[in-house]
């Protein structure tokens, strides 16, 4: 993947630093949320697939890790503040699955799945897929970081869930591959990270939260709470996305991707809520607040992204950023 | 025949591990294509015998 186009002072300096290692990043602050989240996303990406022309060893460059920690501190504290009211939806004395159910029932009054099912144009549907591609082309990878950090029944349940996400022994059923095939059927660019320049900060934030939780052992509770909330809010929306794809005649692979997730996530939500989070909190009760925080973060960031996309479309705008030299669809 | 493990989820489906095939009430056999499958117990699913999470939006009596 190529380095993304800079969105401000920090991402510009960071790009230069990744290419040749020279500029000093210690005094550069992000200009805004776009600059912050793109910079953080670039730093996280060093742990996944890396960038063309960037030495793989930079993954553990202490100067880059220092910048990352500074951005993470800001992101995490903002996220915790935003999530507090959502966490309070959970009954403090409830079981973990009941608490997760209360958090994932959070209703902000806007529904991206309903819009995509009934009203979205074909172009809007493609924009939706392009935004989602940032995650779905590495589907389940951020949660996989947690495997060596869990023990006993929670580890077994996570491995069971991941095995299904990763194709159940069949490469042709890898969920990231199913998504790539859906994109190709719509003549979107299915190469990894192809749309990073087009997605706004709110979609980068959705991805950065998963990496933040996955890459820090101390946040393993949040990683698993996030996973549970993701799975618990997937099955019913995927049915709507499937119906939207059928309404627009987008091709069988698009329907197939969402069809697969209606059934898969109806299983995964129980594996995640009970098998993983329930068992994790039983083994490590001090992680309960972070499990709920992670779930709330998933719900909150998804709601922000949905609102922003629907607002853009309601105004007759594209939900994607305009950039030079690259076109969607 | 190998052993299956069945976990009943309160107000939800039955999770079944280790099954190759599920036979429904009409005697029709459905192939289980993933390591754990969720079988609908509420009768509201639109894709029987598999759970599609419809129980979550059903009005409880």
Coordinates of C-alpha atoms in Angstrom, one line a residue, chain B:
Chain B
X1 CA -21.5 -40.8 15.3
X2 CA -19.5 -38.1 17.0
X3 CA -20.9 -36.1 19.9
X4 CA -22.5 -32.7 19.6
X5 CA -22.6 -30.1 22.2
X6 CA -25.8 -28.0 22.6
X7 CA -25.9 -24.7 24.5
X8 CA -29.3 -23.0 25.0
X9 CA -29.1 -19.2 25.0
X10 CA -31.8 -17.6 27.3
X11 CA -34.4 -15.9 25.0
X12 CA -32.2 -16.9 22.1
X13 CA -31.2 -19.8 19.8
X14 CA -29.5 -23.1 20.6
X15 CA -25.8 -23.1 19.8
X16 CA -24.7 -26.4 18.4
X17 CA -21.1 -27.5 18.1
X18 CA -19.9 -30.5 16.2
X19 CA -22.9 -31.2 14.0
X20 CA -22.6 -32.0 10.3
X21 CA -26.4 -31.9 9.7
X22 CA -29.5 -30.6 11.4
X23 CA -32.8 -32.3 10.7
X24 CA -35.9 -30.0 11.0
X25 CA -39.4 -30.8 12.2
X26 CA -40.4 -31.8 8.6
X27 CA -37.5 -34.3 8.4
X28 CA -35.6 -32.1 6.0
X29 CA -31.8 -32.2 6.5
X30 CA -29.7 -29.0 6.5
X31 CA -26.0 -29.1 6.3
X32 CA -24.1 -27.2 9.1
X33 CA -21.3 -25.4 7.3
X34 CA -19.6 -23.7 10.2
X35 CA -18.1 -25.0 13.4
X36 CA -20.8 -23.6 15.6
X37 CA -24.4 -23.1 14.3
X38 CA -27.3 -21.2 15.9
X39 CA -30.6 -23.0 15.5
X40 CA -33.8 -20.9 15.9
X41 CA -36.0 -21.8 18.8
X42 CA -38.4 -18.9 18.7
X43 CA -39.9 -19.8 15.3
X44 CA -39.6 -16.3 13.9
X45 CA -36.5 -16.7 11.8
X46 CA -36.8 -16.0 8.1
X47 CA -34.1 -18.6 7.3
X48 CA -35.0 -21.8 9.2
X49 CA -33.6 -23.7 10.8
X50 CA -30.9 -21.1 11.4
X51 CA -31.2 -18.2 13.8
X52 CA -31.2 -14.8 12.1
X53 CA -31.5 -12.7 15.3
X54 CA -35.1 -11.8 14.6
X55 CA -35.9 -12.7 18.2
X56 CA -34.2 -9.5 19.2
X57 CA -36.8 -7.3 17.5
X58 CA -39.8 -9.5 18.4
X59 CA -42.3 -8.1 20.8
X60 CA -42.2 -10.2 24.0
X61 CA -45.5 -11.5 25.2

